[in-house]
CSV table of C-alpha atoms and ligand atoms in Angstrom, one decimal:
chain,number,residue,atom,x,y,z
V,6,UNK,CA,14.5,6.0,-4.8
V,7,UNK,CA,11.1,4.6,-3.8
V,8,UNK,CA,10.8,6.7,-1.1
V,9,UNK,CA,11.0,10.0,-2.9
V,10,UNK,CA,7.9,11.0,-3.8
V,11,UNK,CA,6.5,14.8,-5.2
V,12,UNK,CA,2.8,13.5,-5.7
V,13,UNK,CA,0.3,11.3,-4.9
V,14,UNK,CA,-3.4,10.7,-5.6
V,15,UNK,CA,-6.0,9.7,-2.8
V,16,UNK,CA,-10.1,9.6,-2.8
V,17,UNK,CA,-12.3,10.7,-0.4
V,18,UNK,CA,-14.2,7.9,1.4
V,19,UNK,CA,-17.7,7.6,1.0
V,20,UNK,CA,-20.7,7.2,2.3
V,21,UNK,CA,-20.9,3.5,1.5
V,22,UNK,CA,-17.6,3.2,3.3
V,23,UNK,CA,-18.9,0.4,5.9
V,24,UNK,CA,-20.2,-1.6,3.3
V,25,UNK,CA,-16.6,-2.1,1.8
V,26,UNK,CA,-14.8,-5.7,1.8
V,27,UNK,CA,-13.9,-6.8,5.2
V,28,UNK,CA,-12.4,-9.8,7.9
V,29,UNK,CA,-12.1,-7.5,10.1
V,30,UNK,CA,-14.2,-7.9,13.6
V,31,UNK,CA,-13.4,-4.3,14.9
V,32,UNK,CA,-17.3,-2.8,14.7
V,33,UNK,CA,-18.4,-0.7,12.1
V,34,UNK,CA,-16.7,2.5,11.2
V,35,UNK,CA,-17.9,5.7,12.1
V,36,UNK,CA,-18.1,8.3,9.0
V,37,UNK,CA,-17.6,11.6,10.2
V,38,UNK,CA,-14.2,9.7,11.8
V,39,UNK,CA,-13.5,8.0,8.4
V,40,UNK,CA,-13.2,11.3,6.8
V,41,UNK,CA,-11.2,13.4,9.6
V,42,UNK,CA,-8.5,10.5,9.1
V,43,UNK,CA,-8.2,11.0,5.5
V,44,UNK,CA,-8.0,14.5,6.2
V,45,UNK,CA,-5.0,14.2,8.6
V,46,UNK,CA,-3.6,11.5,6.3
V,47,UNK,CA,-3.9,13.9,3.1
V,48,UNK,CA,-2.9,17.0,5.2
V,49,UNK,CA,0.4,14.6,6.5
V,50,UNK,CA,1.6,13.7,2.9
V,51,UNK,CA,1.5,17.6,2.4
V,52,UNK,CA,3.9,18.4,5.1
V,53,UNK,CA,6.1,15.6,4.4
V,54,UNK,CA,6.4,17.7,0.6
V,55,UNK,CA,3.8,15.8,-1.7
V,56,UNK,CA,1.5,17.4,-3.9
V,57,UNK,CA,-2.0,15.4,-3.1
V,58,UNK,CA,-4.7,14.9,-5.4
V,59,UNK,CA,-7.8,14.4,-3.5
V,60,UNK,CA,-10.2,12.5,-6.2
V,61,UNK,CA,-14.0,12.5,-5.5
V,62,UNK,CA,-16.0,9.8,-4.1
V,63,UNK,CA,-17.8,7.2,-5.5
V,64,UNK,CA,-20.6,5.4,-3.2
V,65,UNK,CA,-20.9,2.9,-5.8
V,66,UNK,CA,-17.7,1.4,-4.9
V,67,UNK,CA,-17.5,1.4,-1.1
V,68,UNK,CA,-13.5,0.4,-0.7
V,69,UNK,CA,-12.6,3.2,-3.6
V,70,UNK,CA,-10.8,5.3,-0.9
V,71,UNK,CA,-7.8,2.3,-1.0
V,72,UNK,CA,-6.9,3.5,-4.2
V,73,UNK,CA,-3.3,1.9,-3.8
V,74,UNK,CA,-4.6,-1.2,-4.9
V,75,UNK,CA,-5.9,0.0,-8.1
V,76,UNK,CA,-2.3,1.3,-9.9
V,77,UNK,CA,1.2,0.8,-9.8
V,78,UNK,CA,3.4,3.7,-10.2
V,79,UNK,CA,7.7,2.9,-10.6
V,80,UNK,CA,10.6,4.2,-12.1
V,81,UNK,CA,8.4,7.7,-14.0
V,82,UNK,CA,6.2,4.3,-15.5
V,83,UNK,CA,2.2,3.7,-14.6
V,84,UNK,CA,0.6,0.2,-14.8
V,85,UNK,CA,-3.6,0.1,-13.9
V,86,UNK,CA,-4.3,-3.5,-12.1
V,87,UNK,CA,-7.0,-5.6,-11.9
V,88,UNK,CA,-8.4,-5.8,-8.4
V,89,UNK,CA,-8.7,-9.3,-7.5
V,90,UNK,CA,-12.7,-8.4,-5.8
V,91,UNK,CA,-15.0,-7.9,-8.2
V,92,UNK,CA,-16.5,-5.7,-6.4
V,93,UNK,CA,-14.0,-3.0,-6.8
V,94,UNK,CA,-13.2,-4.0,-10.7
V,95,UNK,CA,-14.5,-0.6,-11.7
V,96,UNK,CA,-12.5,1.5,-9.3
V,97,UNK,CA,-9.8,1.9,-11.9
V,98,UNK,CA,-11.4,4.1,-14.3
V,99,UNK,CA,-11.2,6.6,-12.4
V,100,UNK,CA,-7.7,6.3,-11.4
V,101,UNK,CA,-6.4,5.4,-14.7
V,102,UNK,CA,-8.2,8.7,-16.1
V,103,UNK,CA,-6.2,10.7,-13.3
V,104,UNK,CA,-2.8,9.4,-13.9
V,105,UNK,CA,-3.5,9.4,-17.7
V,106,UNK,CA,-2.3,13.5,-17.4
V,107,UNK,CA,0.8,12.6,-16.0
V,108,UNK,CA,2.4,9.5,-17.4
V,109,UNK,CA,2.4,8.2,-21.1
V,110,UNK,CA,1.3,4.6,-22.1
V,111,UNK,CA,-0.2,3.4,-18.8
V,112,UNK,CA,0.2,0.0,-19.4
V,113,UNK,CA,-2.4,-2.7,-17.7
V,114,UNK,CA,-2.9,-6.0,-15.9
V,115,UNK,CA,-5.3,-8.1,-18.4
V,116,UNK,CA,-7.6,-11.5,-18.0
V,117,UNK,CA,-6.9,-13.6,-16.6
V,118,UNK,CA,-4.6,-11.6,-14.2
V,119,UNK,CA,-5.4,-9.8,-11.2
V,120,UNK,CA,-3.3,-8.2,-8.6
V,121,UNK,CA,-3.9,-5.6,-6.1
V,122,UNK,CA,-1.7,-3.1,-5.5
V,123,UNK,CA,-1.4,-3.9,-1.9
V,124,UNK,CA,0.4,-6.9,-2.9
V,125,UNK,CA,3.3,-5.0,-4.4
V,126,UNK,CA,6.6,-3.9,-2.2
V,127,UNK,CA,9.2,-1.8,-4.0
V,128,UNK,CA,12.2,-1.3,-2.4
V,129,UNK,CA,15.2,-0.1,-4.3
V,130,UNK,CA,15.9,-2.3,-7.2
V,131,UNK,CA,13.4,-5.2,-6.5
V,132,UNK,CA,10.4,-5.6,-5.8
V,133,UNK,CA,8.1,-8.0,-3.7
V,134,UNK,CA,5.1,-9.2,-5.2
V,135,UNK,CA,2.6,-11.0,-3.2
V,136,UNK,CA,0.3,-14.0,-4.4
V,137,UNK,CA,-2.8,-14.1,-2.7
V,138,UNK,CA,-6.5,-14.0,-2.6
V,139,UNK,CA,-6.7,-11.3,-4.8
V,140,UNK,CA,-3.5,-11.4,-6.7
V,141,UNK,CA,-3.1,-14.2,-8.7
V,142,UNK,CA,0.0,-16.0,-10.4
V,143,UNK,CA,-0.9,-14.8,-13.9
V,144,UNK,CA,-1.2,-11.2,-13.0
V,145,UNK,CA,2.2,-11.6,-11.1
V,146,UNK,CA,3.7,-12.8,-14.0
V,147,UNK,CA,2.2,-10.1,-16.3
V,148,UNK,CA,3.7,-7.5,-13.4
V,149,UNK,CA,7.1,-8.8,-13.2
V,150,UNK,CA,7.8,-8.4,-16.8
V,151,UNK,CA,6.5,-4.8,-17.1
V,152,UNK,CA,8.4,-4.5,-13.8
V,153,UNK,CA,11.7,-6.0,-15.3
V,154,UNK,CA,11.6,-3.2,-18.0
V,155,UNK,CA,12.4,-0.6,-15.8
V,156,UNK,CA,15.2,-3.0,-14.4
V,157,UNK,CA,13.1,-3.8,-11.4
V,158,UNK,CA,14.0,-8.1,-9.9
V,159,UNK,CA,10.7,-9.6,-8.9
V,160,UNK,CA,10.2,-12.3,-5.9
V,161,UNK,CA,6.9,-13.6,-6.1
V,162,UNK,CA,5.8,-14.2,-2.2
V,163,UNK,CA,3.1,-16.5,-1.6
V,164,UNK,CA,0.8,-15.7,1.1
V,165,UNK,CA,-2.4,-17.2,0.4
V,166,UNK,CA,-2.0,-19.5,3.7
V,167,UNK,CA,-2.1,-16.2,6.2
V,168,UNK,CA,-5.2,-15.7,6.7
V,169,UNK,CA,-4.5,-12.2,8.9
V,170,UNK,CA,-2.4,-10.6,5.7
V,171,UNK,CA,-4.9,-9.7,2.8
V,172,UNK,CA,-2.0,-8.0,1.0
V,173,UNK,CA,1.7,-8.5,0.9
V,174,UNK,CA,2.3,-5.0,2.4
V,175,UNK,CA,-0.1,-5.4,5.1
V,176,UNK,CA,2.6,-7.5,6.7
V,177,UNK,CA,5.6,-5.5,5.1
V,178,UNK,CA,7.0,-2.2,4.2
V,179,UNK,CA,10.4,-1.2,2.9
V,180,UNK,CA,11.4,1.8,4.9
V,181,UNK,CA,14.2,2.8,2.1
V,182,UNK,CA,18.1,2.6,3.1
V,183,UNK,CA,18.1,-0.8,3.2
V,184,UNK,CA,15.5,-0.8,6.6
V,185,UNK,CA,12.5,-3.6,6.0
V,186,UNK,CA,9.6,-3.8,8.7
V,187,UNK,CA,8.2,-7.3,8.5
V,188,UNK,CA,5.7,-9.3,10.1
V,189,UNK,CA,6.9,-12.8,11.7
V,190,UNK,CA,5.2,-14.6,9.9
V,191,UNK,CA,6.1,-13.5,6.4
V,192,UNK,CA,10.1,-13.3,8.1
V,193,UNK,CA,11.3,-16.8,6.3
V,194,UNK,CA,9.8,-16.1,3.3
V,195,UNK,CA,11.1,-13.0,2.0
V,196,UNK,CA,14.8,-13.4,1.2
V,197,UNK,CA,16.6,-10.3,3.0
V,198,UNK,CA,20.1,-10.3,3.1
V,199,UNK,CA,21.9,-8.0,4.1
V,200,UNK,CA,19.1,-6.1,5.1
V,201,UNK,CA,18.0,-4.3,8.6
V,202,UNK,CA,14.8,-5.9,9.0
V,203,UNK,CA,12.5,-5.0,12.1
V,204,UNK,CA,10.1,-7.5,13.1
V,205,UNK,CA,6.9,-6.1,14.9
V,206,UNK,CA,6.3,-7.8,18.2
V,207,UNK,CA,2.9,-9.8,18.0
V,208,UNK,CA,1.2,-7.3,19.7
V,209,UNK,CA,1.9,-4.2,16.7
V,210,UNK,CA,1.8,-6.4,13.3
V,211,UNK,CA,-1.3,-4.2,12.3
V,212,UNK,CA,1.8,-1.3,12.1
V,213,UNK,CA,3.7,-3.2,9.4
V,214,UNK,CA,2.3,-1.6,6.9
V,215,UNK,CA,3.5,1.9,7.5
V,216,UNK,CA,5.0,4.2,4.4
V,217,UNK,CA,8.4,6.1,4.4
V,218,UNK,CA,7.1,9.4,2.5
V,219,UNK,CA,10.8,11.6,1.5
V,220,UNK,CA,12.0,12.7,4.9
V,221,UNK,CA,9.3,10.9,7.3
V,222,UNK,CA,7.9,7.3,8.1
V,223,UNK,CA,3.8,7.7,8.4
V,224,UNK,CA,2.9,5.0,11.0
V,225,UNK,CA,-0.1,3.8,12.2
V,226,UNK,CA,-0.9,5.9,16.2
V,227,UNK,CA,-0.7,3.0,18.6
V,228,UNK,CA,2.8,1.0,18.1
V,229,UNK,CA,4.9,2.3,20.6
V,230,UNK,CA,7.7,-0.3,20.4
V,231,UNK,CA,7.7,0.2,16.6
V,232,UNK,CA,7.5,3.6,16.4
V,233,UNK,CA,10.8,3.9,18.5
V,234,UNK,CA,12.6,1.1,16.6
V,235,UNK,CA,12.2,2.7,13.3
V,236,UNK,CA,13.5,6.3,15.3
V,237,UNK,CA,16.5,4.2,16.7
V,238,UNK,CA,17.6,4.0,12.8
V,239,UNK,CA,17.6,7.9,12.6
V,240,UNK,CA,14.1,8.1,11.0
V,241,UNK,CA,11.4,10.6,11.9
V,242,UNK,CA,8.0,9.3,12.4
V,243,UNK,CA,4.7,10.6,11.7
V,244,UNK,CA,1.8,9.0,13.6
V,245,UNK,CA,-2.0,9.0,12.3
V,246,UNK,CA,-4.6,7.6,13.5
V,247,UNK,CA,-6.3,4.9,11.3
V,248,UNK,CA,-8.7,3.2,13.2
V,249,UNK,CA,-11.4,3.4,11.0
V,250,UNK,CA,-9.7,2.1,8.0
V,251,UNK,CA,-7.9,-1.1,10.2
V,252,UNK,CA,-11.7,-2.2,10.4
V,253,UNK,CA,-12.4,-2.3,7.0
V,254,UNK,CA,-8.8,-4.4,6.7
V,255,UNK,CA,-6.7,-1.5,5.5
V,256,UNK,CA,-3.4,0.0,6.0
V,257,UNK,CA,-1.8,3.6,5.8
V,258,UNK,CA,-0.2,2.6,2.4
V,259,UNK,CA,-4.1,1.7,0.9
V,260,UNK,CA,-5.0,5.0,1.3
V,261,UNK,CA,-2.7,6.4,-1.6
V,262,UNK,CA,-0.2,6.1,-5.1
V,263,UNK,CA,2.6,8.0,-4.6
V,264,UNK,CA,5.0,9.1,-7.5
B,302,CIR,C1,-10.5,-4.6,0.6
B,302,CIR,O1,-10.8,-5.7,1.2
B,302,CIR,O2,-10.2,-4.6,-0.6
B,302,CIR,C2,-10.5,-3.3,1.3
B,302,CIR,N1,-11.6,-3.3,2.3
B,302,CIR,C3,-9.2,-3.0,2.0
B,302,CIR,C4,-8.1,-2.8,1.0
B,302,CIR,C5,-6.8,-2.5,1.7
B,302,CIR,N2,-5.8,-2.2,0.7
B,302,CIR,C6,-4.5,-2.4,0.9
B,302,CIR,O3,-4.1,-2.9,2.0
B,302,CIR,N3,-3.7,-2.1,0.0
């Protein structure tokens, strides 16, 4: 199930945090804040039953602490990407080193693909893969057939026109039994039938990206209407405060792999 999860790896933001990527026009963030949040975010994947790795930082590479964007993890298989900033091109040794222990031949997203992990929603036998500014068409393609040999569908959903989405899962999440959020705009473009799909109102998009973690949904402190919407389906939610994090244009699902 892609919600069951025993580990995950995360990285310590550092110092060169601020100087990270960002479209964001929400002020700098403030360190000492930075860190506390990863803290409560590390400390709520351990109560929700995961087994965190906490990798060091790197100031060289000031967006390292969204580490999602630099792996794939389905189905017991690892795949390293190819961050679509060059920027953070070498954030992957790192990771691919730490999931090297744990999963045999980690495959990898090769020139001329990129894609960032961001851009990648699994939900039980499919998974949403979004072309944007930093994954590209060729790395989708290279994804969806290492993807299809585990038996996972892929739907390739562009979103290079949405200026306020930098990743596919910063306007969606797949909450497991069969439960989608989704922002509006993205609504008509992922193809969800059957599904329960809750649409954020305008005012709580930022809280589409939100992670179901085994027994708990992690969401973002802030979303009222969302937060109870996901309860109404029977779901227990988990709120953390990522303020520092939304103004360097990243989500509570950045901020780890899970396997
Ligand atoms: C970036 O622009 O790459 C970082 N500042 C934010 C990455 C957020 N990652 C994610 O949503 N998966």
């Amino acid at each position: 199930m892609s919600y069951r999860f025993s580990r995950a790896l995360a990285r310590t933001p550092g110092t060169s945090f601020a100087q990270g990527l960002t479209s964001a026009t929400l002020g700098a963030p403030d360190l000492a804040t930075t860190l506390a949040q990863h803290r409560a975010y590390c400390a709520a994947l351990r109560d929700a039953g995961v087994d965190v790795t906490v990798l060091d930082a790197d100031d060289a590479f000031p967006d390292s602490t969204f580490v999602e964007d630099t792996a794939i993890v389905a189905h017991g298989r690892a795949i390293v990407t190819r961050p679509g900033a060059q920027s953070r091109a070498g954030e992957t040794t790192v990771i691919r080193a730490a999931l090297a222990g744990r999963f045999d031949g980690i495959a990898s997203i090769v020139p001329p693909g990129t894609v960032d992990g961001g851009d990648v929603c699994e939900s039980d036998d499919r998974a949403f893969v979004g072309i944007s500014h930093r994954t590209n068409g060729n790395g989708a393609e290279q994804l969806a057939r290492w993807l299809s040999e585990s038996g996972l569908e892929t739907i390739c959903v562009d979103i290079r026109d949405l200026d306020f989405i930098l990743h596919l899962k910063s306007g969606m999440s797949y909450l497991g039994d069969g439960i989608y959020v989704v922002d509006e705009a993205l609504r008509s473009r992922v193809p969800l039938d059957r599904a329960d799909v809750i649409v954020p109102s305008a005012g709580e998009a930022y809280a589409a990206n939100c992670v179901r973690v085994n027994d708990v949904v992690l969401l973002p402190a802030g979303f009222p209407q969302l937060q109870s919407a996901i309860e109404q389906r029977g779901l227990r939610v988990v709120t953390l405060d990522v303020s520092e994090y939304q103004k360097m244009d990243g989500g509570l699902s950045c901020l780890s792999i899970r396997f």
